mmCIF file of C-alpha atoms in Angstrom:
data_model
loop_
_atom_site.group_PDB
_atom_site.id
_atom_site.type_symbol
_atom_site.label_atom_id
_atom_site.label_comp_id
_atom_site.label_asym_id
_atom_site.label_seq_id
_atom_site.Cartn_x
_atom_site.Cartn_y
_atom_site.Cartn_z
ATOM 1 C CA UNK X 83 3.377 23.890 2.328
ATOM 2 C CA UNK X 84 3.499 20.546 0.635
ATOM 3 C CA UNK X 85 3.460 21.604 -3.016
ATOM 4 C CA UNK X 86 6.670 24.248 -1.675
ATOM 5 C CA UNK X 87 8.119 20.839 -0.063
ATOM 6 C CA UNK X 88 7.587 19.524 -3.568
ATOM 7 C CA UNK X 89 9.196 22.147 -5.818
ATOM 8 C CA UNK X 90 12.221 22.568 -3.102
ATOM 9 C CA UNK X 91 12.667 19.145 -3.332
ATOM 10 C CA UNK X 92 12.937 18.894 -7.031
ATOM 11 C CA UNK X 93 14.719 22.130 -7.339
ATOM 12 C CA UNK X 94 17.271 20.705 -4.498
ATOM 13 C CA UNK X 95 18.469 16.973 -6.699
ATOM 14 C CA UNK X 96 17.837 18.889 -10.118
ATOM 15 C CA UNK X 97 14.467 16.538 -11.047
ATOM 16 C CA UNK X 98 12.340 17.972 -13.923
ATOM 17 C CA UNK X 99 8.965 18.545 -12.472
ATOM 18 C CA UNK X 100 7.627 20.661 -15.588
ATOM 19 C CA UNK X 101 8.425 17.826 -17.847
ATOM 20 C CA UNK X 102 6.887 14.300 -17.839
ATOM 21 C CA UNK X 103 5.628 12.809 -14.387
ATOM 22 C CA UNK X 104 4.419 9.153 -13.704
ATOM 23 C CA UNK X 105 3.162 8.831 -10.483
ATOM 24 C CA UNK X 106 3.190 5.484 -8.533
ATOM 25 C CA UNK X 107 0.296 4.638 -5.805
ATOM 26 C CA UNK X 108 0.873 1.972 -3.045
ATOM 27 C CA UNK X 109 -2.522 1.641 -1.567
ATOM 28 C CA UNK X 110 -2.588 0.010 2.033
ATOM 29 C CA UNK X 111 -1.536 3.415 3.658
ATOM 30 C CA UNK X 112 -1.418 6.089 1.166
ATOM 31 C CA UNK X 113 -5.142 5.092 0.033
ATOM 32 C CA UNK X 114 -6.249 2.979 2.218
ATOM 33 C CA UNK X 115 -5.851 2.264 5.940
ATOM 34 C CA UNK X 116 -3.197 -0.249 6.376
ATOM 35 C CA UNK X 117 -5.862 -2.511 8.768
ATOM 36 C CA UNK X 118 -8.725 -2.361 6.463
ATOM 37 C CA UNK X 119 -8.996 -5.755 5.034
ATOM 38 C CA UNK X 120 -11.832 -4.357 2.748
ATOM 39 C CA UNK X 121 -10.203 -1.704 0.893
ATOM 40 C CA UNK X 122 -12.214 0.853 1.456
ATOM 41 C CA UNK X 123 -10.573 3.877 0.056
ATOM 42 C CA UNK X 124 -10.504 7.548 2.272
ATOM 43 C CA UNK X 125 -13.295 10.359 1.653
ATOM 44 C CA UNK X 126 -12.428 11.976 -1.730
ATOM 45 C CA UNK X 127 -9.264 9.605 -2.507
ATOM 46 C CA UNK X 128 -10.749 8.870 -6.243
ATOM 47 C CA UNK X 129 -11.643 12.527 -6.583
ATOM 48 C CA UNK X 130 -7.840 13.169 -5.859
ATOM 49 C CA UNK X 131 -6.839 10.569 -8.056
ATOM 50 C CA UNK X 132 -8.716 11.775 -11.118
ATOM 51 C CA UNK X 133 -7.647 15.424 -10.264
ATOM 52 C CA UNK X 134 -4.375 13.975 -11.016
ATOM 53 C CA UNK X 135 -5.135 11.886 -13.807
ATOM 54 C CA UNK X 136 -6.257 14.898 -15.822
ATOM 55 C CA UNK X 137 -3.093 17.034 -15.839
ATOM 56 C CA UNK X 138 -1.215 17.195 -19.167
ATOM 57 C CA UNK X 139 2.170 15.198 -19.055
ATOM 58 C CA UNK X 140 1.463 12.790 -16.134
ATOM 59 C CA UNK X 141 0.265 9.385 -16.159
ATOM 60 C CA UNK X 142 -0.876 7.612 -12.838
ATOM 61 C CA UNK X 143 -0.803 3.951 -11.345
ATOM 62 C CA UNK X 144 -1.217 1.875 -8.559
ATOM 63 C CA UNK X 145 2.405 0.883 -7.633
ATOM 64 C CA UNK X 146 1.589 -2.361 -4.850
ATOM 65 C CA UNK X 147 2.822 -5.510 -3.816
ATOM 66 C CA UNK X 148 -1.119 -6.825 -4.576
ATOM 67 C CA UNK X 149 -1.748 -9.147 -7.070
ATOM 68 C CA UNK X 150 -3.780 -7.730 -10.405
ATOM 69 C CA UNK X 151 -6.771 -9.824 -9.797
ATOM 70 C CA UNK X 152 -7.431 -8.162 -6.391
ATOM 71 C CA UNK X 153 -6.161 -4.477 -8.151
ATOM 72 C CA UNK X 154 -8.470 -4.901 -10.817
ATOM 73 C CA UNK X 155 -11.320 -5.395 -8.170
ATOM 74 C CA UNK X 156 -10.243 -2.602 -6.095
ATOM 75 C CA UNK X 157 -10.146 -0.071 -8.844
ATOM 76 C CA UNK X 158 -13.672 -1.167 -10.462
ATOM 77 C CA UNK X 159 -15.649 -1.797 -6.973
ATOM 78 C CA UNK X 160 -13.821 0.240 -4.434
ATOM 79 C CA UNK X 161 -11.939 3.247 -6.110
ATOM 80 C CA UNK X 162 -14.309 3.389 -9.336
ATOM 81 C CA UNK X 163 -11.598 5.343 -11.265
ATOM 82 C CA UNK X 164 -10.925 5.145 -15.013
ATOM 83 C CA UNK X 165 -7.586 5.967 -16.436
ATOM 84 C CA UNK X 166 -5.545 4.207 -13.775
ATOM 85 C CA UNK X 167 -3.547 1.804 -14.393
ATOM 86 C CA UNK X 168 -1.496 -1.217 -11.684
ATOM 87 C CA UNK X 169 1.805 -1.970 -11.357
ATOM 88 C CA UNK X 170 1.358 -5.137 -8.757
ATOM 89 C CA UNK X 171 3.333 -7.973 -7.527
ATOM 90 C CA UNK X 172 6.543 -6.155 -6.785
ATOM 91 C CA UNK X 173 6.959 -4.610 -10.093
ATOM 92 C CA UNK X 174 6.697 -7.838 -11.997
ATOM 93 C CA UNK X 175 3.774 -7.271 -13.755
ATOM 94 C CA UNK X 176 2.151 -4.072 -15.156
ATOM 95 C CA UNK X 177 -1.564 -3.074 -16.399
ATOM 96 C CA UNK X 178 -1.938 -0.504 -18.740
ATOM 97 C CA UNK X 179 -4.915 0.568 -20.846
ATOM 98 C CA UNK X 180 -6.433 -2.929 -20.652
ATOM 99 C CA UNK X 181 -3.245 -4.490 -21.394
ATOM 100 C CA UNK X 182 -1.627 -6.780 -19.452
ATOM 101 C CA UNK X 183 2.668 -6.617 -19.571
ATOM 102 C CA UNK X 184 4.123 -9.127 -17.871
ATOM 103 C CA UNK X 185 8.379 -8.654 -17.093
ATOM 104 C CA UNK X 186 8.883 -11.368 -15.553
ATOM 105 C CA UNK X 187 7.935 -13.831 -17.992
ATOM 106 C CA UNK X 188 5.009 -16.300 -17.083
ATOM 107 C CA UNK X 189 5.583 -19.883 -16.726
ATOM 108 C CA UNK X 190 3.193 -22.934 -16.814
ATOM 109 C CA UNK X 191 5.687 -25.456 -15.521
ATOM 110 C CA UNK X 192 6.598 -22.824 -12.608
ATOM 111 C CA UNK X 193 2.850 -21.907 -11.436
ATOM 112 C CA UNK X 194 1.845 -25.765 -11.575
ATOM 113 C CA UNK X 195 5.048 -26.391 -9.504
ATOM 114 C CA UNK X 196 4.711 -23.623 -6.766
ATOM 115 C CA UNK X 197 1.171 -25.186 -6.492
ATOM 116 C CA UNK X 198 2.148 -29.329 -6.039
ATOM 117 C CA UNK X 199 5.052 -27.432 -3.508
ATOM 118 C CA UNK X 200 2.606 -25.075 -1.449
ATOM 119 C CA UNK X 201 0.823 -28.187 -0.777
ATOM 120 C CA UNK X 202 2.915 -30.342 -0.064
ATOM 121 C CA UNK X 203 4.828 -27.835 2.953
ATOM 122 C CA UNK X 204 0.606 -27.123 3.965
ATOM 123 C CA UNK X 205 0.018 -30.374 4.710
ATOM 124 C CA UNK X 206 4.028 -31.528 5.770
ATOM 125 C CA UNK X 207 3.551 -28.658 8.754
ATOM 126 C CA UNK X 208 -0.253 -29.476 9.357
ATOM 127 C CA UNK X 209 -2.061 -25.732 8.463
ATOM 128 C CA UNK X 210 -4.213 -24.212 6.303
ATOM 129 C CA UNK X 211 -3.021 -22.107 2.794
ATOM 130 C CA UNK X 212 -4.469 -19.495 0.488
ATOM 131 C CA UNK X 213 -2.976 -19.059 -2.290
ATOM 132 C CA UNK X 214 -2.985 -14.860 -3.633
ATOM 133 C CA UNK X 215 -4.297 -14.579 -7.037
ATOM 134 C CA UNK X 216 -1.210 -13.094 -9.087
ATOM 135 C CA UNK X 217 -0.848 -13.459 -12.917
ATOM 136 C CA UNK X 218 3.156 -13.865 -12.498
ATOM 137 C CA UNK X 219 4.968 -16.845 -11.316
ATOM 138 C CA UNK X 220 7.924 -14.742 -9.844
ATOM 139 C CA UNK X 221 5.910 -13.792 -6.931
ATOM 140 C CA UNK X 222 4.035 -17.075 -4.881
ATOM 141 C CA UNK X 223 1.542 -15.229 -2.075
ATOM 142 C CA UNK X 224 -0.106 -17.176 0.404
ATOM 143 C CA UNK X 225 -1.966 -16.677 3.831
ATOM 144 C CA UNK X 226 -1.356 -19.445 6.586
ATOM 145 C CA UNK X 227 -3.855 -19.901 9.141
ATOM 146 C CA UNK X 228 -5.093 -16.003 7.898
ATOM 147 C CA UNK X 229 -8.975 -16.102 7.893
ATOM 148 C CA UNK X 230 -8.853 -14.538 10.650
ATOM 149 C CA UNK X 231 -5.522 -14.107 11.879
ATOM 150 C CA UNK X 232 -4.814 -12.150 8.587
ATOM 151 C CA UNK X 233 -8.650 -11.306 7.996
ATOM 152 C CA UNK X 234 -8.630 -12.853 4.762
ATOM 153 C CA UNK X 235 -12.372 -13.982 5.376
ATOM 154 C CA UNK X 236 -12.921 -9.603 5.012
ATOM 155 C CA UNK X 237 -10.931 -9.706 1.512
ATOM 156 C CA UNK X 238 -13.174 -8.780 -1.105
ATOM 157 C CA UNK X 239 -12.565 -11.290 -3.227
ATOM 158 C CA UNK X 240 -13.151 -13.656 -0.280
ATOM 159 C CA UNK X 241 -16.413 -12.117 1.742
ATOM 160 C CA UNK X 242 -19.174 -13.496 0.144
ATOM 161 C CA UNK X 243 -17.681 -15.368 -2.486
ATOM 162 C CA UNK X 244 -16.618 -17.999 -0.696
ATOM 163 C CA UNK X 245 -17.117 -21.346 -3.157
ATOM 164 C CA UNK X 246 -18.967 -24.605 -2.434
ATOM 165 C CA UNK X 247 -16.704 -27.982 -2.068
ATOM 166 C CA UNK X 248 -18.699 -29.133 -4.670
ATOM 167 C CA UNK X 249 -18.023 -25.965 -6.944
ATOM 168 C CA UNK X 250 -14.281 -26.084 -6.160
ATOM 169 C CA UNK X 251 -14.282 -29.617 -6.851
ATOM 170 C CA UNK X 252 -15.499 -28.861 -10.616
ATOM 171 C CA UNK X 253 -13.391 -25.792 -11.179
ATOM 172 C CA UNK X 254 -11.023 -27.863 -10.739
ATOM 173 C CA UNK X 255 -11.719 -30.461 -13.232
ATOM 174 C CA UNK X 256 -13.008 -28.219 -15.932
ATOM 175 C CA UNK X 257 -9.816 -26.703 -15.784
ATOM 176 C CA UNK X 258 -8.070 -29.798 -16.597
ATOM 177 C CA UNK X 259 -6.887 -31.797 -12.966
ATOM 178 C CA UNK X 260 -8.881 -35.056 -12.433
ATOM 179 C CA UNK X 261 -10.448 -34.685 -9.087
ATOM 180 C CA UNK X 262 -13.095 -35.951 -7.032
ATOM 181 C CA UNK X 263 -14.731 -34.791 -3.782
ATOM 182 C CA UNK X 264 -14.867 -37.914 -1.351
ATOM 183 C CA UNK X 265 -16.217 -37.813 2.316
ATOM 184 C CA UNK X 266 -16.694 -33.741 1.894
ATOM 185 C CA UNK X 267 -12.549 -33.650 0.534
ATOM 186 C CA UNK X 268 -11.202 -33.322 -2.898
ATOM 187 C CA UNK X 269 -8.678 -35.904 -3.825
ATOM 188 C CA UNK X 270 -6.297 -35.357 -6.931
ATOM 189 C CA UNK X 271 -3.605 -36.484 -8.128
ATOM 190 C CA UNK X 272 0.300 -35.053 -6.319
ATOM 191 C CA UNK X 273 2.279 -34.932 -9.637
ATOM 192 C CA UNK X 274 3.300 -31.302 -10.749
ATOM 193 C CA UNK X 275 1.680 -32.673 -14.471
ATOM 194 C CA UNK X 276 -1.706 -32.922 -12.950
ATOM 195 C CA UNK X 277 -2.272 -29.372 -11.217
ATOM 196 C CA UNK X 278 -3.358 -27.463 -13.983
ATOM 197 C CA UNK X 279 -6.925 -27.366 -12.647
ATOM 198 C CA UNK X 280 -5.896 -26.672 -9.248
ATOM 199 C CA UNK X 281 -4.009 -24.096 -10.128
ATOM 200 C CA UNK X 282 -6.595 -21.969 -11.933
ATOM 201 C CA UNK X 283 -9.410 -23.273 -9.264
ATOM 202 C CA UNK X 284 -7.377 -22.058 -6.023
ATOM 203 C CA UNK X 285 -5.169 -18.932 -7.974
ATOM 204 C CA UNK X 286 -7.648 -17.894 -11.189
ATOM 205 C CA UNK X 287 -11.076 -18.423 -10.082
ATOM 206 C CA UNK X 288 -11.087 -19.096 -6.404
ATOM 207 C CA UNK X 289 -8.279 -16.981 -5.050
ATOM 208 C CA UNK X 290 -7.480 -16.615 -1.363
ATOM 209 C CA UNK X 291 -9.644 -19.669 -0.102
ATOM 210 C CA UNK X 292 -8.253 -21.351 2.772
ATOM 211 C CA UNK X 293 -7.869 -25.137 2.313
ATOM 212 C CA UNK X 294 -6.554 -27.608 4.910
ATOM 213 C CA UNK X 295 -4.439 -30.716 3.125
ATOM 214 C CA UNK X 296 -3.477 -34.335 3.440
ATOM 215 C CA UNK X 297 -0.591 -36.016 1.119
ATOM 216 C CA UNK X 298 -0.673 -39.837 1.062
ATOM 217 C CA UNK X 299 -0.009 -42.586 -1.550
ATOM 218 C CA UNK X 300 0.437 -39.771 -4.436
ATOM 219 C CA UNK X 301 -2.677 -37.957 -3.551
ATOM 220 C CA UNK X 302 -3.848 -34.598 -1.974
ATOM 221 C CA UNK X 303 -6.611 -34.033 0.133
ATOM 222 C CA UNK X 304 -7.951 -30.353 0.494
ATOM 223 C CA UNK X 305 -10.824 -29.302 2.384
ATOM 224 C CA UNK X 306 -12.330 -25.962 2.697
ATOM 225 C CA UNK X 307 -11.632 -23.930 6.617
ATOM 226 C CA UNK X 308 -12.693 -20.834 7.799
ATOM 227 C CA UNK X 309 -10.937 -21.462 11.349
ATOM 228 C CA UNK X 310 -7.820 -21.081 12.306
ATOM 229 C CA UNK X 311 -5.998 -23.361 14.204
ATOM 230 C CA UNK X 312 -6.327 -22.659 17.614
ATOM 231 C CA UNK X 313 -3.694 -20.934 19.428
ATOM 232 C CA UNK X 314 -1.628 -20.360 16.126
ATOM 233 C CA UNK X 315 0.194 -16.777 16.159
ATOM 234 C CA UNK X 316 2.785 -14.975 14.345
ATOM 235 C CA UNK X 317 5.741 -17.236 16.198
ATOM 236 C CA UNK X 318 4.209 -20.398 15.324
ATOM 237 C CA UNK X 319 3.752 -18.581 11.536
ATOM 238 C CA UNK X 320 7.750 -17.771 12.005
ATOM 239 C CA UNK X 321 8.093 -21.782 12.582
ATOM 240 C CA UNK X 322 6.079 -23.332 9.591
ATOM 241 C CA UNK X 323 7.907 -20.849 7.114
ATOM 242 C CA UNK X 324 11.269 -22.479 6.692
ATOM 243 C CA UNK X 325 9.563 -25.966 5.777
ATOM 244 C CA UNK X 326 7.672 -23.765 2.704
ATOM 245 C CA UNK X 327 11.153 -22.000 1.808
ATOM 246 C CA UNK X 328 12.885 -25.262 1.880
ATOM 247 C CA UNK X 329 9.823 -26.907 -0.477
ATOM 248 C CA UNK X 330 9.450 -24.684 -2.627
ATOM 249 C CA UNK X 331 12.956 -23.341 -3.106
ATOM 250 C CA UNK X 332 11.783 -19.900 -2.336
ATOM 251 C CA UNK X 333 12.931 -16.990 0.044
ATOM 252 C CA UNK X 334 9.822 -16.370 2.564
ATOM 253 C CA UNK X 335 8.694 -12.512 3.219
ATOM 254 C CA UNK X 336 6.544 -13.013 6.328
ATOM 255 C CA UNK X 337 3.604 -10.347 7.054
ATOM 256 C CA UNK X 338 1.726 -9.482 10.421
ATOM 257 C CA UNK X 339 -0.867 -10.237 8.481
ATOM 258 C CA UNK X 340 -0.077 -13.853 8.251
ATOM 259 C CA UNK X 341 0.960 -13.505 4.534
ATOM 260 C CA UNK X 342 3.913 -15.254 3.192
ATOM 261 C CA UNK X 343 5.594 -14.167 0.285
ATOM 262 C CA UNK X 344 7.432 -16.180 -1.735
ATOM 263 C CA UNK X 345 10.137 -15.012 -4.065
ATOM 264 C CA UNK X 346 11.944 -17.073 -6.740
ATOM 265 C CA UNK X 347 15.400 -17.356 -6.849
ATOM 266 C CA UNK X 348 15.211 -15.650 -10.718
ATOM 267 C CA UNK X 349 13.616 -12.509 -9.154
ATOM 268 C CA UNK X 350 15.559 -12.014 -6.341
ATOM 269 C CA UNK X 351 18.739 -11.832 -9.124
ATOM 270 C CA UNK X 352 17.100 -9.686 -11.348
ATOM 271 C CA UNK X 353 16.086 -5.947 -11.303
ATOM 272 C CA UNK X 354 12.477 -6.346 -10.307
ATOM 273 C CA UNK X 355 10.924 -4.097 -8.130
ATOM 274 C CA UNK X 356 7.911 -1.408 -7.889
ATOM 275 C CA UNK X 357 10.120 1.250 -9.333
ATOM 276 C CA UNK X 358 11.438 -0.670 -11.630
ATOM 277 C CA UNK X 359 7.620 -1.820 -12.786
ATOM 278 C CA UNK X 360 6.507 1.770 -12.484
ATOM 279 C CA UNK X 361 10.053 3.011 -14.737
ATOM 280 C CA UNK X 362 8.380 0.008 -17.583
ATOM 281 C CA UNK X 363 4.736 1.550 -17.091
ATOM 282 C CA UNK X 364 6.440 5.229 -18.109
ATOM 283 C CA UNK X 365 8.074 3.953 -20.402
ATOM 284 C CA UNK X 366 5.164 2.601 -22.296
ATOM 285 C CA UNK X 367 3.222 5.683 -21.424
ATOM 286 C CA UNK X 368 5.682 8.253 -23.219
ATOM 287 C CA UNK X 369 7.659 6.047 -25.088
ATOM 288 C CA UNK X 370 11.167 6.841 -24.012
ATOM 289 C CA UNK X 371 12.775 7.039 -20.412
ATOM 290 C CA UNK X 372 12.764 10.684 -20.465
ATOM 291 C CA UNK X 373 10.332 11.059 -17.439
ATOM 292 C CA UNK X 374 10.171 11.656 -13.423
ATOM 293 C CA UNK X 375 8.751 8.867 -11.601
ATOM 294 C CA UNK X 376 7.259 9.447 -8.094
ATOM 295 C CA UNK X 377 5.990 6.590 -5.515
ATOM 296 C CA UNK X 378 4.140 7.935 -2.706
ATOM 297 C CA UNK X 379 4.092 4.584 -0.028
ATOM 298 C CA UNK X 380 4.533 3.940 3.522
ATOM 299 C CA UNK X 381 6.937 0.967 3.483
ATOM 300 C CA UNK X 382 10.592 0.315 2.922
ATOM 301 C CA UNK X 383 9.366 -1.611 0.204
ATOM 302 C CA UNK X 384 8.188 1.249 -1.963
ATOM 303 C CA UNK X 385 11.890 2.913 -1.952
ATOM 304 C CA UNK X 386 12.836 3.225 -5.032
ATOM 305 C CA UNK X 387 16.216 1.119 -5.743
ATOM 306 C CA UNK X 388 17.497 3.605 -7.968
ATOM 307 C CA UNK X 389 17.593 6.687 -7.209
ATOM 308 C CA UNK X 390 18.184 8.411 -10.848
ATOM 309 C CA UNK X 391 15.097 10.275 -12.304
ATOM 310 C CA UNK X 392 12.936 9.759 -9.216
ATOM 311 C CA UNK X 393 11.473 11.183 -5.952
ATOM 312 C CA UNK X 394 9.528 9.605 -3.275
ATOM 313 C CA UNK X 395 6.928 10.821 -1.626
ATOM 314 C CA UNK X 396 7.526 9.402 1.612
ATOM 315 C CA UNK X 397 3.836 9.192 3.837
ATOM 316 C CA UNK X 398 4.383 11.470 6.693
ATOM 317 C CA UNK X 399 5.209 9.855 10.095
ATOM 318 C CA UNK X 400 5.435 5.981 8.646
ATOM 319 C CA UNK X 401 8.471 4.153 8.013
ATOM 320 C CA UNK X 402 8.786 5.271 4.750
ATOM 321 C CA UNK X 403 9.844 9.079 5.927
ATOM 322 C CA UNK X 404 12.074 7.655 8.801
ATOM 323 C CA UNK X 405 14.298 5.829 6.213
ATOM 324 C CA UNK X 406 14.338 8.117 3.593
ATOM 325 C CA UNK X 407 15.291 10.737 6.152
ATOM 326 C CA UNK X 408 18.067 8.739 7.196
ATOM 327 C CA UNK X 409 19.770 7.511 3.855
ATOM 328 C CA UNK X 410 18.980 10.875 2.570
ATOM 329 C CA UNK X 411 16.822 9.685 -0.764
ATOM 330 C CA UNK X 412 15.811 12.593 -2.262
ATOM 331 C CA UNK X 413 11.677 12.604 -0.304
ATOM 332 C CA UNK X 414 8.703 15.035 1.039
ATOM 333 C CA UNK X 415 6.117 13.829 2.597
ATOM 334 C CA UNK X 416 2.269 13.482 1.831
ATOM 335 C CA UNK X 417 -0.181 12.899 4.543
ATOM 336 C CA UNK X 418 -1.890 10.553 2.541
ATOM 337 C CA UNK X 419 -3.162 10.087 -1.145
ATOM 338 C CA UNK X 420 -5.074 13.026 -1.259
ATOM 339 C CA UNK X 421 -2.648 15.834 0.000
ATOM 340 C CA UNK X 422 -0.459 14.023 -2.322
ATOM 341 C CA UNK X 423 -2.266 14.130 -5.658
ATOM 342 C CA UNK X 424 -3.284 17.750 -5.396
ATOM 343 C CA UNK X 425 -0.137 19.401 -4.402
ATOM 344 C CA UNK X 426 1.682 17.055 -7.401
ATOM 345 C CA UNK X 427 -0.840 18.569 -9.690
ATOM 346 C CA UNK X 428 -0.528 21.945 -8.478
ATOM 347 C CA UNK X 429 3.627 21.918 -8.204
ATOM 348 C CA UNK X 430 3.957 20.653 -12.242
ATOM 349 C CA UNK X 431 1.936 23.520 -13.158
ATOM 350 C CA UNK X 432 3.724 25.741 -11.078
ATOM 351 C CA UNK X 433 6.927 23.980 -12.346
ATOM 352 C CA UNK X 434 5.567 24.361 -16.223
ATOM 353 C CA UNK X 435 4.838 28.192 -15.889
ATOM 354 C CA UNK X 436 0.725 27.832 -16.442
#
């Protein structure tokens, strides 16, 4: 029924499904189960994936709000599929091939700054930060009091990799920050000039640990916590997120999962978002705009913006379906990756006449 869905679907807004097809993968849902902090894909999700991947004419790629160092992890350790590339951080930056694209442009001055801010509003409102591990600047994720709130601890680049206060203390400085760990803290410098070492220590090497912070007489103070405060939930999360807005000039997303995202003023003016990302993956791919792109994804988030040239597969029964339903974008509707990735297969060679 779905691959019908499919071709009716296409046939219905006039979409070209013999021609070529890049297909975009959000993973918490469609692979995934949205609770499992380990990202442990479903039974026979890569086998669906590289089913896919092998048809003439279509190209496929994660398509995720995740940052590329935790995609890259995912694919090698978890999904252990070759051939697929990432579109992460909301479209801003795109993996292809073993090269990395980034569209919104990467900035020293603003990483080092989002840093110095981050922890300054940490230790302003008294909790504990981890800092997501993205390769653009557009795009600042953090977890706030999220070891276990957020079950950060179950991350995989967290769960046994956990770092040493005296091995964060010399990522730090080999990376360039003067730093020095004092009474079981690491003090450094508050300047923005001086967090080039913390920067790569707590984003680059040692992303996601939680660290507890103290500002006084133009120093920080961070110390590695694995507990939460007590009695800290999402409302109290709700609270603290203004002071971070406010510090780092930001708009806050805030998560269930105790993430906040926060989103530079330059991105939320310009055109960046998963479909746009996925649209600058095909285009690499093929080499003209000339294409189909699909997103199969459970949020609100992974509706495409513009509509032209596109379809979404909209995860059956999530919110995804319910809005697409509503604002009638041009949808059918997967159970999950695997459904997905064989009936797309098996409608573009319907759709091709093989």
């Amino acid at each position: 029924q779905l691959i019908a869905d499919i071709l009716a679907v296409g046939k219905k807004h006039d979409r070209n499904l013999a021609g070529q097809i890049v297909c975009g993968l959000d993973v918490n849902g469609p692979i995934v189960d949205c609770d499992d902090s380990e990202l442990t894909p479903y039974p026979g999700a890569a086998d669906a994936i590289s089913y896919l991947i092998d048809q003439p004419d279509i190209e496929v790629t994660l398509c995720t709000g995740w940052d590329l160092n935790s995609m890259e992890f995912f694919k090698e350790h978890r999904l252990m599929v070759d051939a697929l590339g990432t579109v992460g951080e909301y479209g801003m930056v795109f993996e292809r091939g073993g090269e990395f694209n980034y569209l919104y442009p990467y900035s020293d001055q603003e990483a080092f700054t989002f840093v110095r801010d981050v922890l300054t509003a940490a230790a302003e409102t008294n909790v504990k930060v981890a800092i997501q591990g993205n390769f653009s600047t557009g795009a600042g994720a953090t977890y706030i009091e999220g070891d276990v709130n957020g079950n950060v601890l179950e991350h995989p680049l967290v769960k046994g990799r956990r770092p040493s206060m005296e091995t964060l203390c010399k990522a730090i400085v080999a990376n360039g920050s003067e730093a020095e760990l004092v009474d079981g803290k690491i003090v450094f410098g508050d300047s923005v000039s001086g967090m080039k070492g913390v920067y790569q220590a707590l984003v680059k090497e040692h992303p996601l640990i939680s660290v507890r912070v103290e500002q006084a007489d133009g120093k920080f103070s961070i110390w590695i916590d694995d507990q939460d405060a007590p009695g800290f939930d999402f409302d109290k999360l709700k609270d603290v997120a203004p002071v971070f807005e406010q510090r780092t000039g930001r708009k806050a997303l805030i998560y269930e999962d105790f993430g906040v995202d926060l989103i530079a003023t330059a991105v939320e003016e310009g055109n960046y978002s998963k479909d746009s990302g996925l649209r600058a993956f095909g285009r690499d791919a093929f080499g003209s705009d000339d294409f189909l792109s699909i997103i199969i994804g459970d949020k609100r988030s992974d509706i495409p913006k513009t509509l032209d040239k596109t379809l979404m597969a909209a995860q059956k029964g999530a919110q995804a379906e319910q809005i697409s339903n509503d604002e009638g974008i041009p949808s059918f509707n997967p159970i999950d990756v695997r459904d997905f990735a064989v009936a797309m297969a098996e409608a573009h060679r319907i759709a091709t006449g093989k």
